Amino acid sequence: MRRTPITSSSTTSTALSAAKKKSAEPKETEMEIRDRILAEIDSGMRQYPSWISEYGEPQDEFLLDDDDDGAIDASTLGQWDEKDLQDKFDYEWNPDEGDQDPNNLDPAYEYAAPFQLDEEGIEVGYNPIFGRSNPIDGRAILNPPDSYVIDKKTRDDRLVPKEFPDGDIEIKANEDVIALRKSLKIIETHTDPFLKMEVPNHMAKWHGYPEQLSFPKQDYMNNRFTKPEDRTDFDKLGPARARQLAVQLARARNNEWLPEGTSEAYHASKTAIYKEKGVLTGSTLPGKADPEVVAKIQPALDVLGDVVELLSIEADTVFRFKYHGLIKNKRGMSAWAGVLIRNCDVDCTGVVFETGFRKRDPAYDGGSHWYGPY
């Protein structure tokens, strides 16, 4: 009879208990693993692999900044306070506070002419659309300073090797050549890799214009209507009373900013010349118009609509209109109006569209200066 092998129950229970103990043990953290590995390396139990030299020593990664002798210690930098904000850079200057302009040229050097001219007398790099573009201007230095190593004011002969032995005749010749080259006052330049043009090597640094932190100060009485003896001194009033009086003056029709009758007198002065000379051309003042001729050209007026308004008929054949359309269409509309009037069997030798002081329409032409006046 064949026997079936039976597994020992004691062996199975031993393996299960060992697995439970292993799972119950706490796992090592990364710091503990690191310390264990470093301890094995120090004791000689663990050896470096052959490729570790390419990446440096492992313990170098765990060095603290305090271990570096050249590390910056924050305690040696001093204490920061509000006085640090009082210091200014070279480009931070305010002429109102009496600061000197850092852009002023140093009188110890000579500078090139503000504008370089070519053989034809035209400014180099000038473009009628984009203006000046020549990098060589009045801030280019003609006699730049030498290096402090060789400059006569700062050089130390003990540290600079001699170019020629004492008593050599080349010393005088070399000095003459250097003096000649400096007397030519040639501007040293180099080709800028981005601009692709010659740029001077030595320039007086430009620090820019002063930063405008607020609107420029203006005279408190900068209006043209109030007399000095009639002005309201708001500084002597309290905040509540000053605000109340300002609201009253703003809501009044004859406030001190625009006394009564000032606007009417201003506009009357603009049209006085027409009444004095007896001329209507150039103004929008109405004149005389023959009712019969007006009746004949009524079809043309209906077509033009509200774009024009008939002012007068001069010399029986010249028609003056007040034009309300766009300025850029003024010339074409006047030509078309002349055709419409002639189609009504009326003699027309000229059409004048009056626009008064309106020379352009910035709200419609985008503010372009190429429109008008026509």
C-alpha positions as a Markdown table, in Angstrom:
| # | Residue | x | y | z |
|---|---|---|---|---|
| 1 | Met | 0.0 | 0.0 | 0.0 |
| 2 | Arg | 1.4 | 3.5 | -1.0 |
| 3 | Arg | 1.8 | 6.1 | 1.7 |
| 4 | Thr | 1.1 | 9.8 | 1.2 |
| 5 | Pro | 3.7 | 12.2 | 2.6 |
| 6 | Ile | 2.5 | 14.5 | 5.3 |
| 7 | Thr | 4.0 | 18.0 | 5.9 |
| 8 | Ser | 5.0 | 18.7 | 9.4 |
| 9 | Ser | 2.7 | 21.1 | 11.1 |
| 10 | Ser | 5.6 | 22.5 | 13.2 |
| 11 | Thr | 7.5 | 23.6 | 10.2 |
| 12 | Thr | 4.5 | 25.5 | 8.8 |
| 13 | Ser | 3.8 | 27.3 | 12.1 |
| 14 | Thr | 7.5 | 28.3 | 12.4 |
| 15 | Ala | 7.5 | 30.0 | 8.9 |
| 16 | Leu | 4.3 | 31.8 | 9.6 |
| 17 | Ser | 5.6 | 33.2 | 12.9 |
| 18 | Ala | 8.8 | 34.4 | 11.3 |
| 19 | Ala | 6.8 | 36.2 | 8.6 |
| 20 | Lys | 4.6 | 37.9 | 11.2 |
| 21 | Lys | 7.7 | 39.0 | 13.2 |
| 22 | Lys | 9.3 | 40.4 | 10.0 |
| 23 | Ser | 6.2 | 42.4 | 9.1 |
| 24 | Ala | 5.8 | 43.7 | 12.6 |
| 25 | Glu | 9.3 | 45.1 | 12.7 |
| 26 | Pro | 9.4 | 48.9 | 11.9 |
| 27 | Lys | 10.8 | 49.8 | 8.5 |
| 28 | Glu | 14.0 | 51.8 | 8.2 |
| 29 | Thr | 13.7 | 55.4 | 7.2 |
| 30 | Glu | 15.8 | 57.0 | 4.4 |
| 31 | Met | 17.9 | 58.8 | 7.1 |
| 32 | Glu | 18.6 | 55.5 | 8.9 |
| 33 | Ile | 19.5 | 53.7 | 5.7 |
| 34 | Arg | 21.9 | 56.5 | 4.9 |
| 35 | Asp | 23.5 | 56.4 | 8.3 |
| 36 | Arg | 23.9 | 52.6 | 8.2 |
| 37 | Ile | 25.5 | 52.8 | 4.7 |
| 38 | Leu | 27.9 | 55.5 | 5.8 |
| 39 | Ala | 28.8 | 53.5 | 9.0 |
| 40 | Glu | 29.5 | 50.4 | 6.9 |
| 41 | Ile | 31.7 | 52.5 | 4.5 |
| 42 | Asp | 33.7 | 54.0 | 7.5 |
| 43 | Ser | 34.2 | 50.5 | 9.0 |
| 44 | Gly | 35.3 | 49.0 | 5.7 |
| 45 | Met | 32.4 | 46.6 | 5.4 |
| 46 | Arg | 31.2 | 48.3 | 2.3 |
| 47 | Gln | 33.4 | 49.3 | -0.6 |
| 48 | Tyr | 32.9 | 52.1 | -3.2 |
| 49 | Pro | 32.0 | 50.8 | -6.7 |
| 50 | Ser | 34.5 | 51.6 | -9.5 |
| 51 | Trp | 32.3 | 54.3 | -11.1 |
| 52 | Ile | 31.7 | 56.3 | -8.0 |
| 53 | Ser | 34.7 | 58.6 | -8.8 |
| 54 | Glu | 32.8 | 60.1 | -11.7 |
| 55 | Tyr | 30.1 | 61.5 | -9.3 |
| 56 | Gly | 32.3 | 62.6 | -6.4 |
| 57 | Glu | 32.3 | 61.4 | -2.8 |
| 58 | Pro | 28.8 | 60.4 | -1.5 |
| 59 | Gln | 29.3 | 62.2 | 1.8 |
| 60 | Asp | 29.9 | 65.5 | 0.0 |
| 61 | Glu | 26.2 | 65.7 | -0.7 |
| 62 | Phe | 25.4 | 65.8 | 3.0 |
| 63 | Leu | 27.8 | 68.6 | 4.0 |
| 64 | Leu | 26.0 | 71.5 | 5.6 |
| 65 | Asp | 26.7 | 75.1 | 4.6 |
| 66 | Asp | 28.2 | 75.8 | 8.0 |
| 67 | Asp | 31.0 | 73.4 | 7.2 |
| 68 | Asp | 32.2 | 75.7 | 4.3 |
| 69 | Asp | 34.7 | 78.3 | 5.4 |
| 70 | Gly | 33.8 | 80.6 | 2.5 |
| 71 | Ala | 30.0 | 80.4 | 3.1 |
| 72 | Ile | 28.2 | 83.6 | 3.7 |
| 73 | Asp | 26.9 | 84.0 | 7.2 |
| 74 | Ala | 23.7 | 86.0 | 7.5 |
| 75 | Ser | 24.7 | 87.3 | 10.9 |
| 76 | Thr | 27.8 | 89.1 | 9.4 |
| 77 | Leu | 25.7 | 91.1 | 6.9 |
| 78 | Gly | 24.3 | 93.5 | 9.4 |
| 79 | Gln | 20.7 | 94.4 | 10.2 |
| 80 | Trp | 18.4 | 95.7 | 7.6 |
| 81 | Asp | 16.3 | 98.9 | 8.4 |
| 82 | Glu | 14.5 | 101.7 | 6.6 |
| 83 | Lys | 17.7 | 103.6 | 6.0 |
| 84 | Asp | 18.6 | 101.1 | 3.3 |
| 85 | Leu | 15.7 | 102.6 | 1.2 |
| 86 | Gln | 17.3 | 106.0 | 1.3 |
| 87 | Asp | 20.2 | 104.9 | -1.0 |
| 88 | Lys | 19.8 | 105.6 | -4.7 |
| 89 | Phe | 21.2 | 104.1 | -7.8 |
| 90 | Asp | 22.8 | 106.3 | -10.5 |
| 91 | Tyr | 19.6 | 106.3 | -12.6 |
| 92 | Glu | 17.4 | 107.4 | -9.6 |
| 93 | Trp | 17.7 | 111.1 | -9.5 |
| 94 | Asn | 15.1 | 113.9 | -9.0 |
| 95 | Pro | 16.0 | 117.4 | -10.3 |
| 96 | Asp | 13.3 | 118.9 | -8.1 |
| 97 | Glu | 15.2 | 117.8 | -5.0 |
| 98 | Gly | 18.5 | 119.3 | -6.3 |
| 99 | Asp | 20.1 | 116.1 | -7.5 |
| 100 | Gln | 22.8 | 116.5 | -10.1 |
| 101 | Asp | 22.1 | 115.1 | -13.5 |
| 102 | Pro | 24.3 | 111.9 | -13.8 |
| 103 | Asn | 24.1 | 112.3 | -17.6 |
| 104 | Asn | 26.3 | 115.4 | -17.6 |
| 105 | Leu | 29.5 | 114.9 | -19.6 |
| 106 | Asp | 32.8 | 114.6 | -17.8 |
| 107 | Pro | 34.9 | 117.6 | -18.8 |
| 108 | Ala | 38.1 | 115.5 | -18.5 |
| 109 | Tyr | 37.4 | 113.9 | -21.9 |
| 110 | Glu | 36.7 | 115.0 | -25.4 |
| 111 | Tyr | 33.6 | 114.0 | -27.2 |
| 112 | Ala | 32.6 | 113.6 | -30.9 |
| 113 | Ala | 30.3 | 115.9 | -32.7 |
| 114 | Pro | 26.6 | 115.5 | -32.0 |
| 115 | Phe | 25.9 | 114.6 | -35.6 |
| 116 | Gln | 28.1 | 112.8 | -38.0 |
| 117 | Leu | 27.9 | 113.9 | -41.6 |
| 118 | Asp | 28.8 | 112.0 | -44.8 |
| 119 | Glu | 30.5 | 113.2 | -47.9 |
| 120 | Glu | 27.3 | 114.8 | -49.2 |
| 121 | Gly | 26.7 | 116.7 | -45.9 |
| 122 | Ile | 23.8 | 114.4 | -44.9 |
| 123 | Glu | 23.6 | 113.1 | -41.4 |
| 124 | Val | 24.7 | 109.5 | -41.1 |
| 125 | Gly | 22.0 | 107.1 | -40.3 |
| 126 | Tyr | 19.2 | 109.6 | -40.7 |
| 127 | Asn | 15.8 | 108.4 | -41.9 |
| 128 | Pro | 13.0 | 110.8 | -42.7 |
| 129 | Ile | 10.5 | 108.4 | -41.1 |
| 130 | Phe | 12.3 | 106.9 | -38.1 |
| 131 | Gly | 14.7 | 109.8 | -37.5 |
| 132 | Arg | 18.3 | 109.4 | -36.2 |
| 133 | Ser | 19.8 | 106.0 | -35.9 |
| 134 | Asn | 23.6 | 106.6 | -35.8 |
| 135 | Pro | 25.1 | 105.2 | -32.5 |
| 136 | Ile | 28.0 | 107.6 | -32.8 |
| 137 | Asp | 26.7 | 110.8 | -31.3 |
| 138 | Gly | 27.8 | 113.5 | -28.9 |
| 139 | Arg | 28.5 | 111.0 | -26.1 |
| 140 | Ala | 31.2 | 109.1 | -27.9 |
| 141 | Ile | 34.6 | 109.6 | -26.2 |
| 142 | Leu | 37.5 | 110.6 | -28.5 |
| 143 | Asn | 40.3 | 110.3 | -25.9 |
| 144 | Pro | 39.3 | 107.3 | -23.7 |
| 145 | Pro | 41.4 | 106.6 | -20.5 |
| 146 | Asp | 44.1 | 104.0 | -20.6 |
| 147 | Ser | 44.0 | 101.0 | -18.4 |
| 148 | Tyr | 45.0 | 101.7 | -14.8 |
| 149 | Val | 47.9 | 99.4 | -15.2 |
| 150 | Ile | 49.6 | 101.5 | -17.9 |
| 151 | Asp | 48.1 | 104.9 | -17.2 |
| 152 | Lys | 50.7 | 107.4 | -16.1 |
| 153 | Lys | 48.5 | 108.5 | -13.2 |
| 154 | Thr | 48.0 | 105.1 | -11.7 |
| 155 | Arg | 50.7 | 102.8 | -13.0 |
| 156 | Asp | 53.3 | 101.2 | -10.8 |
| 157 | Asp | 56.6 | 100.6 | -12.6 |
| 158 | Arg | 57.5 | 97.9 | -10.1 |
| 159 | Leu | 54.6 | 95.8 | -11.2 |
| 160 | Val | 54.5 | 96.5 | -14.9 |
| 161 | Pro | 57.2 | 94.8 | -17.0 |
| 162 | Lys | 59.4 | 97.1 | -19.0 |
| 163 | Glu | 58.7 | 97.1 | -22.7 |
| 164 | Phe | 62.2 | 98.3 | -23.5 |
| 165 | Pro | 65.5 | 98.4 | -21.5 |
| 166 | Asp | 66.6 | 101.7 | -20.0 |
| 167 | Gly | 68.2 | 104.0 | -22.5 |
| 168 | Asp | 66.7 | 102.3 | -25.6 |
| 169 | Ile | 66.1 | 104.6 | -28.5 |
| 170 | Glu | 62.7 | 102.8 | -29.2 |
| 171 | Ile | 61.2 | 104.4 | -26.0 |
| 172 | Lys | 61.1 | 107.9 | -27.6 |
| 173 | Ala | 59.9 | 106.6 | -30.9 |
| 174 | Asn | 57.2 | 104.6 | -29.2 |
| 175 | Glu | 56.0 | 107.6 | -27.3 |
| 176 | Asp | 55.8 | 109.6 | -30.5 |
| 177 | Val | 53.7 | 107.0 | -32.2 |
| 178 | Ile | 51.3 | 106.8 | -29.2 |
| 179 | Ala | 51.0 | 110.6 | -29.1 |
| 180 | Leu | 50.4 | 110.7 | -32.9 |
| 181 | Arg | 47.6 | 108.1 | -32.7 |
| 182 | Lys | 45.9 | 109.9 | -29.8 |
| 183 | Ser | 46.1 | 113.2 | -31.7 |
| 184 | Leu | 44.2 | 111.7 | -34.6 |
| 185 | Lys | 41.2 | 111.3 | -32.3 |
| 186 | Ile | 39.9 | 108.2 | -34.1 |
| 187 | Ile | 36.7 | 106.8 | -32.6 |
| 188 | Glu | 37.3 | 103.1 | -31.6 |
| 189 | Thr | 34.4 | 101.0 | -32.7 |
| 190 | His | 33.4 | 97.4 | -33.0 |
| 191 | Thr | 30.6 | 95.6 | -34.9 |
| 192 | Asp | 27.6 | 94.8 | -32.8 |
| 193 | Pro | 26.4 | 91.3 | -33.5 |
| 194 | Phe | 22.8 | 92.2 | -33.1 |
| 195 | Leu | 22.7 | 95.7 | -34.7 |
| 196 | Lys | 25.1 | 94.7 | -37.5 |
| 197 | Met | 26.7 | 98.1 | -37.4 |
| 198 | Glu | 29.7 | 100.0 | -36.0 |
| 199 | Val | 29.2 | 100.9 | -32.3 |
| 200 | Pro | 31.8 | 103.0 | -30.3 |
| 201 | Asn | 33.8 | 101.2 | -27.7 |
| 202 | His | 33.8 | 104.1 | -25.2 |
| 203 | Met | 30.7 | 106.1 | -24.5 |
| 204 | Ala | 29.5 | 108.3 | -21.7 |
| 205 | Lys | 26.9 | 106.2 | -19.9 |
| 206 | Trp | 23.4 | 107.3 | -20.3 |
| 207 | His | 21.3 | 106.9 | -17.2 |
| 208 | Gly | 18.0 | 107.9 | -18.7 |
| 209 | Tyr | 15.6 | 110.6 | -17.9 |
| 210 | Pro | 14.4 | 111.1 | -14.3 |
| 211 | Glu | 11.5 | 108.8 | -13.4 |
| 212 | Gln | 8.3 | 110.7 | -13.2 |
| 213 | Leu | 6.6 | 109.5 | -10.0 |
| 214 | Ser | 3.9 | 112.1 | -10.1 |
| 215 | Phe | 2.4 | 114.8 | -12.3 |
| 216 | Pro | 4.6 | 118.0 | -12.6 |
| 217 | Lys | 3.7 | 120.7 | -10.1 |
| 218 | Gln | 1.8 | 123.6 | -11.5 |
| 219 | Asp | 0.7 | 126.9 | -10.3 |
| 220 | Tyr | -2.4 | 126.8 | -8.2 |
| 221 | Met | -3.8 | 129.8 | -10.2 |
| 222 | Asn | -3.0 | 128.5 | -13.6 |
| 223 | Asn | -6.4 | 129.3 | -15.1 |
| 224 | Arg | -6.9 | 132.4 | -17.2 |
| 225 | Phe | -10.2 | 133.6 | -16.0 |
| 226 | Thr | -9.9 | 134.3 | -12.3 |
| 227 | Lys | -8.1 | 137.5 | -11.2 |
| 228 | Pro | -5.6 | 137.0 | -8.3 |
| 229 | Glu | -7.6 | 139.4 | -6.1 |
| 230 | Asp | -10.8 | 137.5 | -6.7 |
| 231 | Arg | -9.5 | 133.9 | -6.2 |
| 232 | Thr | -10.8 | 131.7 | -3.4 |
| 233 | Asp | -8.1 | 130.7 | -0.9 |
| 234 | Phe | -9.1 | 127.1 | -0.1 |
| 235 | Asp | -6.0 | 126.6 | 2.0 |
| 236 | Lys | -7.4 | 128.8 | 4.7 |
| 237 | Leu | -10.7 | 126.8 | 4.8 |
| 238 | Gly | -11.2 | 123.6 | 6.7 |
| 239 | Pro | -11.7 | 120.3 | 4.7 |
| 240 | Ala | -15.5 | 120.3 | 5.1 |
| 241 | Arg | -16.0 | 124.0 | 4.2 |
| 242 | Ala | -13.5 | 123.8 | 1.3 |
| 243 | Arg | -15.4 | 120.8 | -0.2 |
| 244 | Gln | -18.8 | 122.5 | 0.3 |
| 245 | Leu | -17.6 | 125.7 | -1.4 |
| 246 | Ala | -16.0 | 123.8 | -4.2 |
| 247 | Val | -19.3 | 122.0 | -4.9 |
| 248 | Gln | -21.1 | 125.3 | -4.9 |
| 249 | Leu | -18.7 | 126.9 | -7.4 |
| 250 | Ala | -18.9 | 123.8 | -9.6 |
| 251 | Arg | -22.7 | 123.9 | -9.7 |
| 252 | Ala | -22.9 | 127.6 | -10.3 |
| 253 | Arg | -23.3 | 129.0 | -13.8 |
| 254 | Asn | -20.9 | 131.9 | -13.2 |
| 255 | Asn | -18.3 | 130.1 | -11.1 |
| 256 | Glu | -14.8 | 131.6 | -10.7 |
| 257 | Trp | -13.4 | 129.2 | -13.3 |
| 258 | Leu | -15.5 | 130.7 | -16.1 |
| 259 | Pro | -17.2 | 134.1 | -15.2 |
| 260 | Glu | -20.4 | 135.0 | -16.8 |
| 261 | Gly | -20.0 | 136.4 | -20.3 |
| 262 | Thr | -16.4 | 135.1 | -20.9 |
| 263 | Ser | -17.4 | 132.4 | -23.3 |
| 264 | Glu | -19.7 | 134.7 | -25.2 |
| 265 | Ala | -17.0 | 137.3 | -25.6 |
| 266 | Tyr | -14.5 | 134.7 | -26.7 |
| 267 | His | -16.7 | 133.4 | -29.5 |
| 268 | Ala | -17.7 | 137.0 | -30.5 |
| 269 | Ser | -14.1 | 137.9 | -31.0 |
| 270 | Lys | -13.6 | 134.9 | -33.4 |
| 271 | Thr | -16.4 | 136.1 | -35.7 |
| 272 | Ala | -15.8 | 139.9 | -35.3 |
| 273 | Ile | -13.4 | 140.0 | -38.3 |
| 274 | Tyr | -16.1 | 138.7 | -40.7 |
| 275 | Lys | -18.5 | 141.4 | -39.7 |
| 276 | Glu | -15.8 | 144.0 | -39.8 |
| 277 | Lys | -14.6 | 143.1 | -43.3 |
| 278 | Gly | -18.0 | 142.1 | -44.6 |
| 279 | Val | -16.8 | 138.7 | -45.8 |
| 280 | Leu | -18.6 | 135.4 | -45.1 |
| 281 | Thr | -16.1 | 133.0 | -46.7 |
| 282 | Gly | -14.3 | 131.0 | -44.1 |
| 283 | Ser | -17.1 | 131.2 | -41.6 |
| 284 | Thr | -20.4 | 129.4 | -41.0 |
| 285 | Leu | -22.4 | 132.7 | -40.9 |
| 286 | Pro | -25.6 | 132.6 | -43.1 |
| 287 | Gly | -25.9 | 135.0 | -46.0 |
| 288 | Lys | -28.4 | 135.8 | -48.8 |
| 289 | Ala | -29.9 | 133.2 | -51.1 |
| 290 | Asp | -32.4 | 133.7 | -54.0 |
| 291 | Pro | -35.6 | 131.7 | -53.0 |
| 292 | Glu | -36.2 | 130.8 | -56.7 |
| 293 | Val | -32.8 | 129.2 | -57.1 |
| 294 | Val | -33.3 | 127.4 | -53.8 |
| 295 | Ala | -36.5 | 126.0 | -55.1 |
| 296 | Lys | -34.8 | 124.8 | -58.2 |
| 297 | Ile | -32.0 | 123.0 | -56.4 |
| 298 | Gln | -34.3 | 121.4 | -53.9 |
| 299 | Pro | -33.9 | 117.9 | -55.5 |
| 300 | Ala | -30.2 | 118.2 | -54.9 |
| 301 | Leu | -30.7 | 119.3 | -51.3 |
| 302 | Asp | -33.0 | 116.3 | -50.8 |
| 303 | Val | -30.3 | 113.9 | -52.0 |
| 304 | Leu | -27.6 | 115.6 | -49.8 |
| 305 | Gly | -29.9 | 115.5 | -46.8 |
| 306 | Asp | -28.6 | 116.5 | -43.4 |
| 307 | Val | -25.0 | 116.3 | -44.5 |
| 308 | Val | -25.1 | 119.9 | -45.7 |
| 309 | Glu | -27.0 | 123.1 | -44.9 |
| 310 | Leu | -27.3 | 125.9 | -47.4 |
| 311 | Leu | -25.8 | 129.1 | -46.1 |
| 312 | Ser | -25.8 | 131.5 | -49.0 |
| 313 | Ile | -25.5 | 131.9 | -52.8 |
| 314 | Glu | -22.7 | 134.3 | -53.8 |
| 315 | Ala | -22.5 | 135.9 | -57.2 |
| 316 | Asp | -25.6 | 133.9 | -58.3 |
| 317 | Thr | -23.4 | 130.8 | -59.2 |
| 318 | Val | -21.3 | 130.1 | -56.0 |
| 319 | Phe | -23.1 | 128.0 | -53.4 |
| 320 | Arg | -22.0 | 128.0 | -49.7 |
| 321 | Phe | -22.9 | 125.1 | -47.5 |
| 322 | Lys | -22.2 | 124.2 | -43.9 |
| 323 | Tyr | -20.8 | 120.7 | -44.1 |
| 324 | His | -21.5 | 118.2 | -41.2 |
| 325 | Gly | -19.9 | 115.1 | -42.7 |
| 326 | Leu | -16.4 | 113.6 | -42.3 |
| 327 | Ile | -13.5 | 115.9 | -43.2 |
| 328 | Lys | -11.8 | 113.2 | -45.3 |
| 329 | Asn | -14.9 | 113.1 | -47.6 |
| 330 | Lys | -15.2 | 116.9 | -47.8 |
| 331 | Arg | -13.6 | 117.4 | -51.2 |
| 332 | Gly | -15.5 | 114.5 | -52.9 |
| 333 | Met | -18.8 | 115.6 | -51.4 |
| 334 | Ser | -18.4 | 119.2 | -52.7 |
| 335 | Ala | -17.6 | 117.9 | -56.2 |
| 336 | Trp | -20.7 | 115.7 | -56.1 |
| 337 | Ala | -22.9 | 118.5 | -54.8 |
| 338 | Gly | -21.8 | 120.6 | -57.8 |
| 339 | Val | -22.9 | 117.8 | -60.2 |
| 340 | Leu | -26.3 | 117.5 | -58.5 |
| 341 | Ile | -26.9 | 121.3 | -58.7 |
| 342 | Arg | -26.0 | 121.4 | -62.4 |
| 343 | Asn | -28.4 | 118.5 | -63.0 |
| 344 | Cys | -31.1 | 120.8 | -61.8 |
| 345 | Asp | -30.4 | 123.2 | -64.8 |
| 346 | Val | -28.8 | 125.8 | -62.5 |
| 347 | Asp | -25.5 | 127.5 | -63.3 |
| 348 | Cys | -22.9 | 126.5 | -60.7 |
| 349 | Thr | -19.3 | 127.7 | -60.9 |
| 350 | Gly | -18.3 | 126.6 | -57.5 |
| 351 | Val | -19.3 | 124.9 | -54.3 |
| 352 | Val | -17.8 | 125.9 | -50.9 |
| 353 | Phe | -18.2 | 123.6 | -47.9 |
| 354 | Glu | -17.7 | 125.5 | -44.7 |
| 355 | Thr | -16.6 | 123.6 | -41.6 |
| 356 | Gly | -15.6 | 126.5 | -39.3 |
| 357 | Phe | -12.7 | 125.6 | -37.0 |
| 358 | Arg | -13.2 | 121.9 | -37.5 |
| 359 | Lys | -10.2 | 120.6 | -39.5 |
| 360 | Arg | -10.3 | 116.9 | -38.8 |
| 361 | Asp | -12.2 | 114.1 | -37.1 |
| 362 | Pro | -9.9 | 112.3 | -34.7 |
| 363 | Ala | -12.8 | 110.2 | -33.4 |
| 364 | Tyr | -13.3 | 108.7 | -36.9 |
| 365 | Asp | -9.9 | 108.9 | -38.6 |
| 366 | Gly | -8.0 | 107.3 | -35.7 |
| 367 | Gly | -6.2 | 110.4 | -34.9 |
| 368 | Ser | -4.1 | 110.2 | -38.0 |
| 369 | His | -2.5 | 113.5 | -39.1 |
| 370 | Trp | -2.7 | 112.5 | -42.8 |
| 371 | Tyr | -6.4 | 113.5 | -42.9 |
| 372 | Gly | -7.1 | 117.1 | -43.5 |
| 373 | Pro | -7.3 | 120.0 | -43.5 |
| 374 | Tyr | -8.7 | 120.1 | -47.0 |
